[in-house]
Coordinates of N, CA, C and O in Angstrom, one line a residue:
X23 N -3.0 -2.8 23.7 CA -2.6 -2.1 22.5 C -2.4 -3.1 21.4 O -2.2 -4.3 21.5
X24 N -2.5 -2.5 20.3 CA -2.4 -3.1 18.9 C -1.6 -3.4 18.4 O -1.0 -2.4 17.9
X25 N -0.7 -4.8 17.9 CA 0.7 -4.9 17.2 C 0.1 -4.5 15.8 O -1.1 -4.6 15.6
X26 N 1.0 -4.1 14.7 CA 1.2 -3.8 13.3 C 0.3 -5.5 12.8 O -0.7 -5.5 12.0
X27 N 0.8 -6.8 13.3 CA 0.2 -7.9 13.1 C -1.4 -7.6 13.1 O -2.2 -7.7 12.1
X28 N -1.8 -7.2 14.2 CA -3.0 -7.3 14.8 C -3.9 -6.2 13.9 O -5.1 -6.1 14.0
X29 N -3.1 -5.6 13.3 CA -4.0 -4.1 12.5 C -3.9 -4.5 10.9 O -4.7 -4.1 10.1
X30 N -2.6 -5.6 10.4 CA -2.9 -6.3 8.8 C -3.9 -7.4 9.3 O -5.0 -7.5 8.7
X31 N -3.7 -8.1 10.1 CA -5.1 -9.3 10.2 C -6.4 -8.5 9.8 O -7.2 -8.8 8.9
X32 N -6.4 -7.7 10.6 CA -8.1 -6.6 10.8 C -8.5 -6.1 9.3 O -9.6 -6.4 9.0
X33 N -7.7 -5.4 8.4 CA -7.6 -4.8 7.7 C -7.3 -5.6 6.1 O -7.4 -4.9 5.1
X34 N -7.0 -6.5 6.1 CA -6.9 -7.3 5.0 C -5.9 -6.5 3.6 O -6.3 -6.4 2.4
X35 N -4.6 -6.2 4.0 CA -3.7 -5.8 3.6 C -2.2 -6.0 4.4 O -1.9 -6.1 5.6
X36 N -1.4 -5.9 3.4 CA 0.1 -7.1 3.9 C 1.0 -5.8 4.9 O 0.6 -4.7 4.9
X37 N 2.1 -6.2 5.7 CA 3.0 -5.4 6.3 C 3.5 -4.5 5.2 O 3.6 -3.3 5.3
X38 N 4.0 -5.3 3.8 CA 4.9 -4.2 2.8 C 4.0 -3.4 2.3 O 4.5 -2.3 1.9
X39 N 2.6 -3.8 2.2 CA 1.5 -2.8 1.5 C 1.5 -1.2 2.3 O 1.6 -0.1 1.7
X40 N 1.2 -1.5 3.6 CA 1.1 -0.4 4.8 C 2.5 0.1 5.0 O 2.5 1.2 5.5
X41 N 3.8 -0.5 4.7 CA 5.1 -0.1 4.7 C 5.4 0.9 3.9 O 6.1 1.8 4.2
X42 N 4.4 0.7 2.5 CA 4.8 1.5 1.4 C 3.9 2.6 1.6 O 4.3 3.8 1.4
X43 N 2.6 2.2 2.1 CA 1.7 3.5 2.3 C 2.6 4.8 3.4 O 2.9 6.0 3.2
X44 N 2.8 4.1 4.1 CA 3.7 4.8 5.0 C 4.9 5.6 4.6 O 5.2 6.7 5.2
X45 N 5.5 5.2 3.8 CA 6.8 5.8 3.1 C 5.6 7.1 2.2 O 5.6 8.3 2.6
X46 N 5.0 6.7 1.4 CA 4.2 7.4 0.6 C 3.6 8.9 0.9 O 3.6 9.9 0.1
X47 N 3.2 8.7 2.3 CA 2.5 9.5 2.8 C 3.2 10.5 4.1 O 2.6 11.4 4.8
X48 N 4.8 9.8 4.3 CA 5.6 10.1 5.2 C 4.7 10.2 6.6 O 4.4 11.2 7.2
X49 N 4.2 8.9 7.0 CA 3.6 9.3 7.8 C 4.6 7.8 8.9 O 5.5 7.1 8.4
X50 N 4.3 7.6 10.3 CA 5.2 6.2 10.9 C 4.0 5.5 10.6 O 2.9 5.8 10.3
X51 N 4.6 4.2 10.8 CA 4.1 2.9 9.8 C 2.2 2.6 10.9 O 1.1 2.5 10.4
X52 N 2.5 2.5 12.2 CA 1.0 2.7 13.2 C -0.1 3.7 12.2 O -1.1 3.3 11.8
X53 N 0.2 4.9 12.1 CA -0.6 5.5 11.6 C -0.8 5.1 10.3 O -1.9 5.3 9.9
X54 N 0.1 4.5 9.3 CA -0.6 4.2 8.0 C -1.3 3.1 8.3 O -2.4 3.0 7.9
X55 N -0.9 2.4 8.8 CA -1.7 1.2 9.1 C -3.4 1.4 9.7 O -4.4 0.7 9.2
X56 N -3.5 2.6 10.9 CA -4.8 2.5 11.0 C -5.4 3.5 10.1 O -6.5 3.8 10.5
X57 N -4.7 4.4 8.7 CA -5.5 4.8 7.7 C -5.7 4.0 6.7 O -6.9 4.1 6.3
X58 N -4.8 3.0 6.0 CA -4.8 2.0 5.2 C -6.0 1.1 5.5 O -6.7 0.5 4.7
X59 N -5.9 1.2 6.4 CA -7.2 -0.1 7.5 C -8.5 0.8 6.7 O -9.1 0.3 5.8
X60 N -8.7 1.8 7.3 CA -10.1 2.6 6.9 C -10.2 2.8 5.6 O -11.3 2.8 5.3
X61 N -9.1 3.1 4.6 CA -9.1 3.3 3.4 C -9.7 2.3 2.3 O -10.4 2.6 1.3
X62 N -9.1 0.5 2.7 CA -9.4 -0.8 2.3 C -10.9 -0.9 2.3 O -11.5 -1.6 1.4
X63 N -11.7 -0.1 3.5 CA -12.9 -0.8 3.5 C -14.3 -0.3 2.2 O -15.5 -0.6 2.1
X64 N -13.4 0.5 1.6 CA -14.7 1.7 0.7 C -13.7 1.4 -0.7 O -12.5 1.1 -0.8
X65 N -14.8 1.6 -1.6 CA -14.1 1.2 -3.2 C -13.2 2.2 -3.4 O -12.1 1.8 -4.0
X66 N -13.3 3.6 -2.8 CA -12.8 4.9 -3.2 C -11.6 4.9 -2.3 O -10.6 5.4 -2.8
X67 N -11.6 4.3 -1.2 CA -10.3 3.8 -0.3 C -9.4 2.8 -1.6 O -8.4 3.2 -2.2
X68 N -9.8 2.0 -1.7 CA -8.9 0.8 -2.7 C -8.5 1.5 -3.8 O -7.3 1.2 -4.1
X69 N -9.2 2.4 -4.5 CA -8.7 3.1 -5.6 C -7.9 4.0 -5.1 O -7.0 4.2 -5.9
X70 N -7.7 4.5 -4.1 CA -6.6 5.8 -3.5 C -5.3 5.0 -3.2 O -4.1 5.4 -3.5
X71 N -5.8 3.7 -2.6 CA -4.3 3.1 -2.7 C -3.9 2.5 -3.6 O -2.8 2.0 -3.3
X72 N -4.2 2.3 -4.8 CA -3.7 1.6 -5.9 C -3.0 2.7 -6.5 O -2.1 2.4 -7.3
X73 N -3.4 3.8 -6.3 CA -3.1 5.1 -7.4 C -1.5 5.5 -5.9 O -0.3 5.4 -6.1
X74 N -1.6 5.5 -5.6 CA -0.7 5.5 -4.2 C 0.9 4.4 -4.7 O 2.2 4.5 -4.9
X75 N -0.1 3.3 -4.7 CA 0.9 2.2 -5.0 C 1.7 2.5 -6.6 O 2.9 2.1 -6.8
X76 N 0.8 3.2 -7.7 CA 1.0 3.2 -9.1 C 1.9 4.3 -8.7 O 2.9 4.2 -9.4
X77 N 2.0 5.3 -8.0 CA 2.8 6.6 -8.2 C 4.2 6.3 -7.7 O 5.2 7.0 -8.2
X78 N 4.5 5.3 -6.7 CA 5.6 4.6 -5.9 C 6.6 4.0 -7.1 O 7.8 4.2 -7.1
X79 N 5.6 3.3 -8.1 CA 6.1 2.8 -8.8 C 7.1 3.4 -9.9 O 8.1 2.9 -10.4
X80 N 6.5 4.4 -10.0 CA 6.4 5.5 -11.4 C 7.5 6.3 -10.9 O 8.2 6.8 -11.8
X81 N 7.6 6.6 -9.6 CA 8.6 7.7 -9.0 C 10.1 6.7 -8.6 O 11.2 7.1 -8.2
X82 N 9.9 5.5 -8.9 CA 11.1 4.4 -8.6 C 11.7 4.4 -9.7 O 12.9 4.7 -9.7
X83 N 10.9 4.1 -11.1 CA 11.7 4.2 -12.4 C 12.1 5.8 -12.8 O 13.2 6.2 -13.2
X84 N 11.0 6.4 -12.5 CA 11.7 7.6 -13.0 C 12.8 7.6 -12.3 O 13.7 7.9 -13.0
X85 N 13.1 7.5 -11.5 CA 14.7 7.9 -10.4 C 15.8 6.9 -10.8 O 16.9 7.0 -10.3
X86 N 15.5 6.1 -11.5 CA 16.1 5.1 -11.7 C 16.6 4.4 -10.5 O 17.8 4.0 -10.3
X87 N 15.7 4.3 -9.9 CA 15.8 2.9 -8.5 C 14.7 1.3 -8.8 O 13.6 1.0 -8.4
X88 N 15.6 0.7 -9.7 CA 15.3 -0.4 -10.3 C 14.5 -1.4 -9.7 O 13.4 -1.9 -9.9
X89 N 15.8 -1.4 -8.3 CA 15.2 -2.8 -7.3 C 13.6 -2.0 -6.5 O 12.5 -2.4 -6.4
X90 N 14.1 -1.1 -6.1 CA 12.5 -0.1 -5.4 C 11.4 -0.5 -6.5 O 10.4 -1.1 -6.1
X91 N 11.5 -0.2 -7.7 CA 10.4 -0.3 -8.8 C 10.2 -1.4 -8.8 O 9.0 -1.5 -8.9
X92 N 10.8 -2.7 -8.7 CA 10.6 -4.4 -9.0 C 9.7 -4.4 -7.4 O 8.5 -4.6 -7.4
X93 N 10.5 -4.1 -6.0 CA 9.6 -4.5 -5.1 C 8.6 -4.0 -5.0 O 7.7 -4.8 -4.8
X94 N 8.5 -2.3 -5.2 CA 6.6 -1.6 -5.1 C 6.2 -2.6 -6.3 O 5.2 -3.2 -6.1
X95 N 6.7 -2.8 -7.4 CA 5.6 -3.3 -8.6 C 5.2 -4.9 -8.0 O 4.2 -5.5 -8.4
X96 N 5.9 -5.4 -7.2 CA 5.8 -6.7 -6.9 C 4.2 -6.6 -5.2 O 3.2 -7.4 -5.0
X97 N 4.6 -5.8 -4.7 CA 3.6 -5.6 -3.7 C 2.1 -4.7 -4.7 O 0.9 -4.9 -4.7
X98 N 2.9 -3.9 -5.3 CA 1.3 -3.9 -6.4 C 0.7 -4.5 -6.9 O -0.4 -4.2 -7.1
X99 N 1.5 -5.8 -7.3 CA 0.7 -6.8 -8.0 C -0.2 -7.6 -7.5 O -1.2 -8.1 -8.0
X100 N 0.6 -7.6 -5.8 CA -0.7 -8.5 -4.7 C -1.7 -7.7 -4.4 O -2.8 -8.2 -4.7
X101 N -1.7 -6.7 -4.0 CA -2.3 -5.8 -3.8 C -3.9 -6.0 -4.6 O -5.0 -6.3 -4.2
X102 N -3.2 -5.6 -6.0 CA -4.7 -5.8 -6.9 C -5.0 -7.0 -7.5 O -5.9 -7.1 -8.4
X103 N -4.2 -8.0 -7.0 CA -4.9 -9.6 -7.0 C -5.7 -9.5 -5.7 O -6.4 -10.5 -5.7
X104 N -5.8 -9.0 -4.8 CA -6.6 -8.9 -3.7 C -7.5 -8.0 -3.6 O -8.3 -8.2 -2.7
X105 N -7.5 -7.2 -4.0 CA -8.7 -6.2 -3.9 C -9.3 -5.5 -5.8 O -9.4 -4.3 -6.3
X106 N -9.5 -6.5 -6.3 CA -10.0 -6.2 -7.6 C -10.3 -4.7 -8.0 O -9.7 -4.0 -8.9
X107 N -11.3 -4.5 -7.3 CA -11.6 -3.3 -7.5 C -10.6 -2.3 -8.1 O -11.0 -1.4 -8.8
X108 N -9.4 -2.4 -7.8 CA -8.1 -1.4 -7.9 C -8.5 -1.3 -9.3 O -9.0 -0.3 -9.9
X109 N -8.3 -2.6 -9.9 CA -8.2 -3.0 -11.5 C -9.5 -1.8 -12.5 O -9.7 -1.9 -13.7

């Protein structure tokens, strides 16, 4: 069986990236991981999760949850220093 390690190595995206997809999509963190995984590999995957990550963000300020909005905007920022495409 697969650790969460074993499915970010494969997949070229971080534990908090797949943490947030997970929260996102209310799904448990195994399953975003092996959608996140399939998602990373297609331009149209990277753009779903950037728009994913941008809405996390957006839904943190609007609520006025400051520290939430600093950490997604801080995992967004790796995110699309790593997969350009987002940009």
């Amino acid at each position: 069986m697969l650790s969460l390690k074993d499915c970010t190595d494969y997949c070229d995206l971080t534990e908090e990236e797949i943490a947030l997809i997970a929260e996102h999509e209310h799904l448990p963190t195994h399953v975003a991981a092996t959608l996140a995984c399939g998602l990373v590999q297609t331009d149209e995957g990277v753009v779903m999760i950037d728009q994913c990550l941008e809405e996390m963000v957006s839904a943190a300020m609007r609520d006025g949850q400051l520290d939430k909005a600093e950490h997604v905007l801080h995992v967004y920022a790796q995110f699309r220093a790593a997969h350009p495409l987002a940009q």
